[in-house]
Tab-separated table of C-alpha atoms and ligand atoms in Angstrom:
chain	number	residue	atom	x	y	z
A	29	MET	CA	20.182	54.363	25.693
A	30	GLN	CA	23.299	56.516	25.541
A	31	THR	CA	23.914	59.265	28.120
A	32	HIS	CA	26.481	62.049	28.032
A	33	ILE	CA	27.614	64.128	30.982
A	34	SER	CA	29.089	67.583	30.679
A	35	LYS	CA	31.128	69.076	33.529
A	36	PRO	CA	31.940	72.691	34.390
A	37	ALA	CA	34.983	73.824	32.342
A	38	LYS	CA	37.825	76.161	33.323
A	39	ALA	CA	38.189	77.399	29.737
A	40	VAL	CA	37.562	76.462	26.107
A	41	ARG	CA	40.788	76.759	24.143
A	42	GLY	CA	42.403	75.694	20.898
A	43	GLU	CA	41.743	75.362	17.186
A	44	ILE	CA	39.131	73.116	15.618
A	45	VAL	CA	37.582	72.229	12.276
A	46	VAL	CA	33.897	71.284	12.409
A	47	PRO	CA	32.384	68.709	9.998
A	48	GLY	CA	30.913	69.679	6.626
A	49	ASP	CA	27.725	71.653	6.176
A	50	LYS	CA	24.653	69.423	6.379
A	51	SER	CA	22.500	71.415	3.941
A	52	ILE	CA	25.233	71.624	1.288
A	53	SER	CA	26.116	67.927	1.742
A	54	HIS	CA	22.495	66.899	1.032
A	55	ARG	CA	22.361	69.118	-2.021
A	56	SER	CA	25.714	67.887	-3.370
A	57	ILE	CA	24.277	64.364	-3.623
A	58	MET	CA	20.888	65.407	-4.975
A	59	PHE	CA	22.099	67.843	-7.627
A	60	GLY	CA	25.205	65.748	-8.411
A	61	SER	CA	22.971	62.736	-9.144
A	62	ILE	CA	20.727	64.573	-11.616
A	63	ALA	CA	23.560	66.508	-13.282
A	64	ARG	CA	25.438	65.190	-16.324
A	65	GLY	CA	28.915	63.785	-15.657
A	66	VAL	CA	30.950	63.537	-12.495
A	67	THR	CA	30.485	65.658	-9.366
A	68	THR	CA	33.218	65.351	-6.736
A	69	VAL	CA	32.449	66.272	-3.144
A	70	LYS	CA	35.166	67.072	-0.631
A	71	GLY	CA	34.234	67.588	3.030
A	72	PHE	CA	30.921	65.673	2.800
A	73	LEU	CA	29.274	65.361	6.215
A	74	ARG	CA	29.056	61.694	7.154
A	75	GLY	CA	26.164	62.200	9.555
A	76	GLU	CA	23.144	59.897	9.534
A	77	ASP	CA	20.933	62.492	7.799
A	78	ASN	CA	23.280	62.847	4.843
A	79	LEU	CA	23.928	59.119	4.640
A	80	ALA	CA	20.144	58.672	4.297
A	81	THR	CA	20.234	60.922	1.225
A	82	LEU	CA	23.267	59.087	-0.164
A	83	ASN	CA	21.557	55.691	0.266
A	84	ALA	CA	18.386	57.022	-1.362
A	85	PHE	CA	20.207	58.024	-4.551
A	86	ARG	CA	22.159	54.776	-4.635
A	87	SER	CA	18.783	52.999	-4.475
A	88	MET	CA	17.747	54.980	-7.568
A	89	GLY	CA	20.696	53.680	-9.600
A	90	ILE	CA	23.307	56.362	-8.910
A	91	VAL	CA	26.891	55.136	-8.491
A	92	VAL	CA	28.826	56.985	-5.792
A	93	GLU	CA	32.451	56.032	-5.161
A	94	ASP	CA	33.898	56.924	-1.785
A	95	ASP	CA	37.642	56.813	-1.059
A	96	GLY	CA	37.073	57.978	2.516
A	97	GLU	CA	37.906	61.566	1.645
A	98	ILE	CA	36.215	62.451	-1.630
A	99	LEU	CA	32.855	61.269	-2.982
A	100	LYS	CA	32.632	60.805	-6.733
A	101	ILE	CA	29.039	60.915	-7.968
A	102	GLN	CA	28.375	59.551	-11.474
A	103	GLY	CA	25.553	61.886	-12.439
A	104	LYS	CA	23.025	60.557	-14.957
A	105	GLY	CA	21.273	63.759	-16.032
A	106	LEU	CA	17.768	64.991	-15.289
A	107	ARG	CA	16.113	61.774	-16.507
A	108	GLY	CA	18.679	59.239	-15.258
A	109	LEU	CA	17.205	58.108	-11.935
A	110	THR	CA	15.515	54.692	-11.860
A	111	GLU	CA	12.580	53.465	-9.791
A	112	PRO	CA	13.726	52.371	-6.305
A	113	SER	CA	12.736	48.767	-5.523
A	114	ASP	CA	11.912	49.555	-1.900
A	115	VAL	CA	10.661	52.322	0.367
A	116	ILE	CA	13.223	55.125	0.834
A	117	ASP	CA	14.010	55.695	4.517
A	118	CYS	CA	14.918	59.315	5.293
A	119	GLY	CA	15.597	58.560	8.964
A	120	ASN	CA	15.370	61.783	11.000
A	121	SER	CA	16.076	64.048	8.039
A	122	GLY	CA	13.426	66.598	7.065
A	123	THR	CA	15.702	67.970	4.342
A	124	SER	CA	16.001	64.545	2.673
A	125	MET	CA	12.253	64.014	2.736
A	126	ARG	CA	11.035	67.445	1.675
A	127	LEU	CA	13.612	68.037	-1.070
A	128	MET	CA	13.276	64.538	-2.472
A	129	THR	CA	9.478	64.914	-2.549
A	130	GLY	CA	9.936	67.815	-4.972
A	131	LEU	CA	12.472	65.916	-7.042
A	132	LEU	CA	10.480	62.675	-7.177
A	133	ALA	CA	7.212	64.408	-8.079
A	134	GLY	CA	8.510	64.980	-11.619
A	135	GLN	CA	10.018	61.519	-12.284
A	136	GLN	CA	8.491	58.837	-14.493
A	137	PHE	CA	8.241	56.293	-11.670
A	138	PHE	CA	6.637	55.497	-8.312
A	139	SER	CA	8.364	55.997	-4.968
A	140	VAL	CA	7.603	55.985	-1.254
A	141	LEU	CA	9.384	58.047	1.410
A	142	THR	CA	9.300	57.315	5.128
A	143	GLY	CA	11.274	58.315	8.205
A	144	ASP	CA	11.748	57.742	11.917
A	145	GLN	CA	9.091	58.342	14.606
A	146	TYR	CA	9.994	62.070	14.769
A	147	LEU	CA	10.024	62.758	11.038
A	148	ARG	CA	6.692	60.940	10.590
A	149	LYS	CA	5.134	63.564	12.891
A	150	ARG	CA	6.425	66.588	10.971
A	151	PRO	CA	4.230	68.628	8.570
A	152	MET	CA	4.528	67.766	4.875
A	153	LYS	CA	1.521	69.706	3.532
A	154	ARG	CA	3.829	72.687	3.159
A	155	VAL	CA	5.502	70.883	0.226
A	156	LEU	CA	2.551	68.777	-0.953
A	157	GLU	CA	0.322	71.797	-1.415
A	158	PRO	CA	2.512	73.758	-3.888
A	159	LEU	CA	3.668	70.563	-5.611
A	160	SER	CA	0.035	69.488	-6.124
A	161	ARG	CA	-0.602	72.844	-7.774
A	162	MET	CA	2.198	71.950	-10.196
A	163	GLY	CA	0.288	68.746	-11.015
A	164	ALA	CA	2.085	66.351	-8.649
A	165	ALA	CA	0.362	63.188	-7.410
A	166	ILE	CA	1.524	62.666	-3.815
A	167	TYR	CA	-0.374	60.820	-1.089
A	168	GLY	CA	0.299	60.704	2.641
A	169	ARG	CA	-1.228	60.005	6.033
A	170	ALA	CA	-3.346	62.649	7.776
A	171	GLY	CA	-4.800	63.943	4.523
A	172	GLY	CA	-1.374	64.235	2.934
A	173	ASP	CA	0.346	66.014	5.820
A	174	LYS	CA	2.371	63.139	7.275
A	175	ALA	CA	4.831	60.532	5.967
A	176	PRO	CA	4.990	57.885	4.666
A	177	LEU	CA	4.449	59.682	1.368
A	178	ALA	CA	3.638	57.820	-1.853
A	179	ILE	CA	4.648	59.678	-5.005
A	180	VAL	CA	3.350	58.827	-8.453
A	181	GLY	CA	5.765	60.690	-10.728
A	182	THR	CA	4.062	62.703	-13.460
A	183	GLY	CA	4.381	65.701	-15.793
A	184	LEU	CA	4.528	69.038	-13.959
A	185	THR	CA	3.717	72.615	-14.889
A	186	GLY	CA	5.511	75.677	-13.502
A	187	ILE	CA	3.696	77.922	-11.010
A	188	ALA	CA	4.270	81.183	-9.185
A	189	TYR	CA	4.164	80.331	-5.491
A	190	GLN	CA	4.152	82.734	-2.603
A	191	SER	CA	5.274	80.618	0.327
A	192	PRO	CA	3.641	81.547	3.637
A	193	VAL	CA	6.765	80.339	5.513
A	194	SER	CA	10.411	81.282	5.091
A	195	SER	CA	11.652	77.748	4.527
A	196	ALA	CA	14.583	76.588	2.430
A	197	GLN	CA	13.128	73.090	2.408
A	198	VAL	CA	9.866	74.282	0.863
A	199	LYS	CA	11.651	76.593	-1.579
A	200	SER	CA	14.127	73.875	-2.616
A	201	ALA	CA	11.412	71.245	-3.091
A	202	ILE	CA	9.630	73.591	-5.504
A	203	LEU	CA	12.848	74.508	-7.354
A	204	LEU	CA	13.705	70.804	-7.763
A	205	ALA	CA	10.223	70.148	-9.145
A	206	GLY	CA	10.681	73.262	-11.301
A	207	LEU	CA	13.657	71.613	-13.041
A	208	TYR	CA	11.182	69.047	-14.443
A	209	ALA	CA	8.231	71.379	-15.013
A	210	ASN	CA	7.014	72.955	-18.240
A	211	GLY	CA	7.744	76.668	-18.304
A	212	GLU	CA	8.777	78.864	-15.414
A	213	THR	CA	8.500	78.276	-11.681
A	214	VAL	CA	8.719	81.239	-9.305
A	215	VAL	CA	8.975	80.987	-5.494
A	216	THR	CA	8.831	83.909	-3.099
A	217	GLU	CA	9.042	83.845	0.694
A	218	PRO	CA	8.452	86.383	3.505
A	219	HIS	CA	12.162	86.522	4.465
A	220	LEU	CA	15.058	84.964	2.560
A	221	SER	CA	15.851	81.460	3.865
A	222	ARG	CA	19.190	79.724	3.213
A	223	ASP	CA	20.011	79.919	-0.499
A	224	HIS	CA	22.286	76.883	-0.988
A	225	SER	CA	19.977	75.381	-3.632
A	226	GLU	CA	19.979	78.582	-5.667
A	227	ARG	CA	23.787	78.793	-5.453
A	228	ILE	CA	24.421	75.188	-6.459
A	229	LEU	CA	21.860	75.406	-9.273
A	230	ARG	CA	23.654	78.479	-10.631
A	231	TYR	CA	27.043	76.754	-10.192
A	232	PHE	CA	25.731	73.736	-12.143
A	233	GLY	CA	24.441	75.938	-14.980
A	234	ALA	CA	20.670	75.895	-14.360
A	235	ASP	CA	18.389	78.462	-15.972
A	236	ILE	CA	17.824	80.305	-12.677
A	237	GLU	CA	17.412	83.905	-11.655
A	238	THR	CA	17.218	85.331	-8.136
A	239	PHE	CA	15.589	88.652	-7.319
A	240	SER	CA	14.755	90.447	-4.105
A	241	GLY	CA	12.294	88.173	-2.287
A	242	GLY	CA	12.372	85.237	-4.667
A	243	THR	CA	13.774	82.870	-7.284
A	244	LYS	CA	12.733	81.925	-10.801
A	245	ILE	CA	13.750	78.715	-12.553
A	246	ARG	CA	12.981	77.417	-16.049
A	247	GLY	CA	12.602	73.668	-16.424
A	248	GLY	CA	14.241	71.301	-18.872
A	249	ARG	CA	17.823	72.565	-19.007
A	250	GLU	CA	20.404	69.892	-18.072
A	251	LEU	CA	22.831	70.571	-15.189
A	252	ASP	CA	26.569	69.921	-15.414
A	253	GLY	CA	28.386	68.163	-12.558
A	254	ARG	CA	31.263	70.043	-10.907
A	255	GLU	CA	33.646	69.962	-7.978
A	256	ILE	CA	32.087	70.844	-4.627
A	257	ILE	CA	34.113	71.714	-1.542
A	258	VAL	CA	31.763	71.607	1.436
A	259	PRO	CA	32.611	74.223	4.088
A	260	GLY	CA	32.361	73.546	7.828
A	261	ASP	CA	28.782	73.772	9.105
A	262	ILE	CA	28.120	77.090	10.877
A	263	SER	CA	25.277	75.332	12.713
A	264	SER	CA	27.848	72.948	14.231
A	265	ALA	CA	30.362	75.747	14.832
A	266	ALA	CA	27.610	77.593	16.744
A	267	PHE	CA	27.852	75.176	19.698
A	268	PHE	CA	31.551	75.883	20.037
A	269	MET	CA	31.097	79.627	19.517
A	270	VAL	CA	28.695	79.754	22.452
A	271	ALA	CA	30.955	77.474	24.527
A	272	ALA	CA	33.908	79.825	24.079
A	273	LEU	CA	31.787	82.908	24.815
A	274	ILE	CA	30.210	81.649	28.045
A	275	VAL	CA	33.221	80.012	29.721
A	276	PRO	CA	35.521	82.743	31.103
A	277	GLY	CA	39.146	82.729	29.930
A	278	SER	CA	38.366	81.068	26.585
A	279	GLU	CA	39.761	81.619	23.101
A	280	LEU	CA	38.844	79.347	20.211
A	281	LEU	CA	39.593	79.420	16.487
A	282	ILE	CA	37.169	77.518	14.252
A	283	ARG	CA	38.662	77.074	10.779
A	284	GLY	CA	36.935	76.831	7.411
A	285	VAL	CA	33.331	77.627	8.382
A	286	GLY	CA	30.653	78.452	5.786
A	287	VAL	CA	29.574	82.073	6.262
A	288	ASN	CA	26.829	82.364	3.654
A	289	PRO	CA	24.901	85.524	4.695
A	290	THR	CA	21.636	83.534	4.849
A	291	ARG	CA	23.224	81.464	7.656
A	292	THR	CA	25.172	84.014	9.706
A	293	GLY	CA	22.295	85.170	11.919
A	294	ILE	CA	24.057	83.386	14.781
A	295	ILE	CA	27.102	85.654	14.429
A	296	ASP	CA	24.942	88.790	14.274
A	297	ILE	CA	22.926	87.680	17.317
A	298	LEU	CA	25.939	86.742	19.447
A	299	LYS	CA	27.729	89.971	18.505
A	300	ALA	CA	24.616	91.979	19.435
A	301	MET	CA	24.705	90.186	22.804
A	302	GLY	CA	28.252	91.498	23.274
A	303	GLY	CA	30.194	88.498	21.949
A	304	ASP	CA	33.799	88.983	20.827
A	305	ILE	CA	33.752	87.251	17.431
A	306	THR	CA	36.077	87.995	14.504
A	307	LEU	CA	36.006	86.573	10.978
A	308	GLN	CA	39.435	85.990	9.449
A	309	ASN	CA	40.770	84.781	6.135
A	310	CYS	CA	37.461	85.257	4.258
A	311	ARG	CA	37.385	83.343	0.947
A	312	GLU	CA	35.007	81.533	-1.431
A	313	ASN	CA	34.736	77.823	-2.305
A	314	SER	CA	32.457	76.430	-5.025
A	315	GLY	CA	30.073	79.372	-4.818
A	316	GLU	CA	29.905	79.579	-0.991
A	317	PRO	CA	31.703	82.088	1.291
A	318	VAL	CA	34.041	80.611	3.937
A	319	ALA	CA	36.012	82.094	6.867
A	320	ASP	CA	37.874	81.228	10.071
A	321	ILE	CA	36.021	82.355	13.190
A	322	LEU	CA	37.873	83.548	16.282
A	323	VAL	CA	35.834	83.647	19.500
A	324	ARG	CA	36.874	85.009	22.905
A	325	SER	CA	34.860	84.750	26.107
A	326	SER	CA	32.638	87.754	26.704
A	327	ARG	CA	30.108	89.050	29.176
A	328	LEU	CA	26.821	88.663	27.268
A	329	LYS	CA	23.630	90.702	27.617
A	330	GLY	CA	20.031	89.873	26.708
A	331	ILE	CA	18.584	91.180	23.414
A	332	GLU	CA	15.399	91.002	21.315
A	333	ILE	CA	15.449	88.669	18.304
A	334	GLY	CA	12.832	88.533	15.532
A	335	GLY	CA	12.041	89.278	11.872
A	336	ASP	CA	14.516	88.317	9.164
A	337	LEU	CA	17.118	87.258	11.728
A	338	VAL	CA	14.983	84.206	12.522
A	339	PRO	CA	15.401	82.228	9.255
A	340	ARG	CA	19.083	83.284	9.204
A	341	ALA	CA	19.627	81.500	12.542
A	342	ILE	CA	16.777	78.983	12.469
A	343	ASP	CA	18.788	75.952	13.621
A	344	GLU	CA	20.763	77.872	16.242
A	345	PHE	CA	17.958	78.837	18.646
A	346	PRO	CA	18.596	75.993	21.100
A	347	VAL	CA	22.178	77.142	21.625
A	348	ILE	CA	21.162	80.843	21.502
A	349	CYS	CA	18.890	80.007	24.454
A	350	VAL	CA	21.941	78.701	26.299
A	351	ALA	CA	23.799	81.975	25.652
A	352	ALA	CA	20.683	83.850	26.846
A	353	ALA	CA	20.533	81.687	29.983
A	354	VAL	CA	23.856	83.090	31.234
A	355	ALA	CA	23.500	86.604	29.790
A	356	GLU	CA	22.701	89.654	31.867
A	357	GLY	CA	18.999	90.527	31.571
A	358	LYS	CA	16.243	89.158	29.383
A	359	THR	CA	16.387	87.777	25.834
A	360	VAL	CA	13.106	87.837	23.909
A	361	VAL	CA	12.644	85.602	20.847
A	362	ARG	CA	9.725	86.442	18.520
A	363	ASP	CA	8.500	85.361	15.048
A	364	ALA	CA	9.939	81.899	15.623
A	365	LYS	CA	6.867	79.642	15.469
A	366	GLU	CA	8.771	77.404	13.014
A	367	LEU	CA	10.796	76.157	16.004
A	368	ARG	CA	7.709	74.225	17.092
A	369	VAL	CA	7.908	71.948	14.013
A	370	LYS	CA	11.614	71.101	13.959
A	371	GLU	CA	13.040	67.684	14.962
A	372	THR	CA	11.045	68.361	18.154
A	373	ASP	CA	9.165	71.410	19.485
A	374	ARG	CA	12.344	73.336	20.271
A	375	ILE	CA	10.592	76.118	22.182
A	376	LYS	CA	9.106	73.621	24.617
A	377	ALA	CA	12.218	71.421	24.751
A	378	MET	CA	14.564	74.309	25.595
A	379	ALA	CA	12.106	75.803	28.096
A	380	VAL	CA	11.763	72.482	29.950
A	381	SER	CA	15.525	71.794	29.850
A	382	LEU	CA	16.675	75.245	30.971
A	383	GLN	CA	14.027	75.375	33.699
A	384	LYS	CA	15.589	72.181	35.082
A	385	ALA	CA	18.920	74.050	35.124
A	386	GLY	CA	17.302	76.795	37.224
A	387	VAL	CA	16.660	79.342	34.462
A	388	ASN	CA	13.529	81.479	34.270
A	389	VAL	CA	12.054	80.731	30.809
A	390	VAL	CA	8.593	81.740	29.652
A	391	GLU	CA	7.221	80.098	26.500
A	392	THR	CA	5.185	82.195	24.093
A	393	GLU	CA	3.330	80.922	21.044
A	394	ASN	CA	5.985	82.246	18.653
A	395	GLY	CA	9.075	82.220	20.818
A	396	MET	CA	10.250	82.589	24.381
A	397	GLU	CA	11.655	84.886	27.031
A	398	VAL	CA	14.803	83.785	28.810
A	399	THR	CA	16.094	85.638	31.861
A	400	GLY	CA	19.797	85.048	32.390
A	401	THR	CA	21.215	83.737	35.632
A	402	GLU	CA	24.712	83.673	37.138
A	403	LYS	CA	24.164	80.173	38.471
A	404	LEU	CA	23.181	77.530	35.955
A	405	GLN	CA	22.526	74.386	37.962
A	406	GLY	CA	23.502	70.812	37.251
A	407	CYS	CA	20.558	68.610	36.218
A	408	THR	CA	19.504	65.609	34.144
A	409	ILE	CA	17.579	66.234	30.949
A	410	ASP	CA	16.253	64.311	27.977
A	411	SER	CA	17.318	65.058	24.387
A	412	PHE	CA	13.723	64.788	23.075
A	413	GLY	CA	15.406	62.778	20.292
A	414	ASP	CA	16.765	66.075	18.916
A	415	HIS	CA	20.490	66.402	18.201
A	416	ARG	CA	20.549	70.170	18.697
A	417	ILE	CA	18.785	70.021	22.095
A	418	ALA	CA	21.291	67.386	23.247
A	419	MET	CA	24.362	69.358	22.099
A	420	SER	CA	23.039	72.686	23.414
A	421	MET	CA	22.516	71.306	26.915
A	422	LEU	CA	25.968	69.700	26.891
A	423	ILE	CA	27.375	73.159	26.104
A	424	ALA	CA	25.313	74.614	28.981
A	425	GLY	CA	27.025	72.108	31.291
A	426	LEU	CA	30.418	73.767	30.651
A	427	ALA	CA	29.181	76.965	32.334
A	428	ALA	CA	27.056	75.350	35.067
A	429	THR	CA	27.876	74.939	38.753
A	430	GLY	CA	27.277	71.168	38.562
A	431	GLU	CA	27.137	68.410	35.955
A	432	ILE	CA	24.499	68.382	33.224
A	433	SER	CA	23.591	64.890	32.171
A	434	VAL	CA	21.780	64.383	28.861
A	435	ASN	CA	19.928	61.140	28.137
A	436	ASP	CA	19.213	59.664	24.711
A	437	THR	CA	22.172	61.263	22.935
A	438	GLU	CA	22.343	58.828	19.970
A	439	CYS	CA	20.646	61.579	17.921
A	440	ILE	CA	23.854	63.668	17.937
A	441	ALA	CA	25.121	61.365	15.160
A	442	THR	CA	22.514	62.733	12.752
A	443	SER	CA	24.524	65.930	12.228
A	444	PHE	CA	27.742	65.950	14.286
A	445	PRO	CA	29.195	62.476	14.890
A	446	ASN	CA	32.448	63.724	16.496
A	447	PHE	CA	30.855	66.404	18.700
A	448	THR	CA	31.849	64.926	22.065
A	449	THR	CA	35.394	64.143	20.887
A	450	LEU	CA	35.901	67.768	19.802
A	451	LEU	CA	34.353	69.030	23.034
A	452	HIS	CA	36.822	66.952	25.062
A	453	GLU	CA	39.689	68.336	23.001
A	454	VAL	CA	38.929	72.001	23.701
A	455	ALA	CA	37.238	72.032	27.119
A	456	VAL	CA	39.850	72.525	29.849
A	457	GLN	CA	38.437	70.700	32.859
B	530	S3P	C1	17.371	73.143	5.885
B	530	S3P	C2	16.469	74.124	6.082
B	530	S3P	C3	15.946	74.514	7.400
B	530	S3P	C4	16.746	73.893	8.533
B	530	S3P	C5	17.144	72.484	8.286
B	530	S3P	C6	17.932	72.354	6.997
B	530	S3P	C7	17.831	72.852	4.516
B	530	S3P	O1	14.606	74.085	7.513
B	530	S3P	O2	16.023	73.990	9.755
B	530	S3P	O3	17.924	71.983	9.363
B	530	S3P	O4	18.876	72.219	4.330
B	530	S3P	O5	17.153	73.300	3.570
B	530	S3P	P1	13.418	75.004	6.961
B	530	S3P	O6	13.819	75.423	5.621
B	530	S3P	O7	12.189	74.153	6.899
B	530	S3P	O8	13.303	76.133	7.945
């Protein structure tokens, strides 16, 4: 088992580039594979989650050349995938499993998806239910709620689906199935979740329309492969944004970060807490907005977070809790029940971890209340097998009075393989 120790820092200073966006990297492989012609991908995230997706498509007959910098996907069109000869292993990646379930439901072959011990505990009914309504034949453990999932590809029919959760994974699974369905497929959700699938579908020429609250796609039209430049992942940048805010005397520039408005809840939340954050050099790359983010240390204060901010910052709550732990006053998180079904139960995991560091945290069913302290204590915690819990607590260690030691940190490689190297580069000890 791997352990990482984070020590109190004097400052966080410098300029960094974080690895490519995980969500866009997954989608570049998936949509590139079913488009016609070549899709090139620059800035692909070589984390374990994305490599699971890459291996899956290779196992379905897609040729992907990799010169170490650019991936070249030889797309075979909507009907070009072939039956995989073995079970597809999605590892820890919920995005791989849920999106591929939608895609595989409409193929003319049989496939099986599995994952690691954490992914096999996560709910899959949320995609099976709407896909079944489209005519899909998918079978899983626990009455179809848990992987492994067996998918008997078949003809699908478009539906209008009102999703009870704001989830890009659910929405994307249905849109992918919609590409193969007869007629129109419409998905609506309570609050807009990340819209990378909609953007890439539009960029690849799909028959897609977005409207307030939802998306409509018409099946059957071929996609055309294009060049994708993957921006830096704002979810990875978030750890360094919080690091620079909470360690006095810090100034950090993070270059080339994706600032899609469905993902920038973290910036809005940290600014509302009093964070000094400036976006510079705003531009657009292959249909996605990008900017450089300048962060200076700031005295933070507690705030209330809920509603549509939650899906816009869904992966950042562990590190938001760290910011709240050193802020003045109380931070209240509401409407965030989804955090209980991420890689681990992130409400419980952050409550247990921050309590060990001497922070007053109260769990609620849909969120938590964190009362900031001036003295975060050193402690030893477990990652719960969750990359974002591990990285968040290593960031907390920079602002603590003693060392924070995190056990079971192998999981960091799922999304941010060079996290500790970058942290060493910018943390002045
Ligand atoms: C993702 C969507 C989010 C997010 C996950 C990646 C995606 O999940 O938590 O890390 O790429 O679509 P939900 O859509 O289920 O909230």
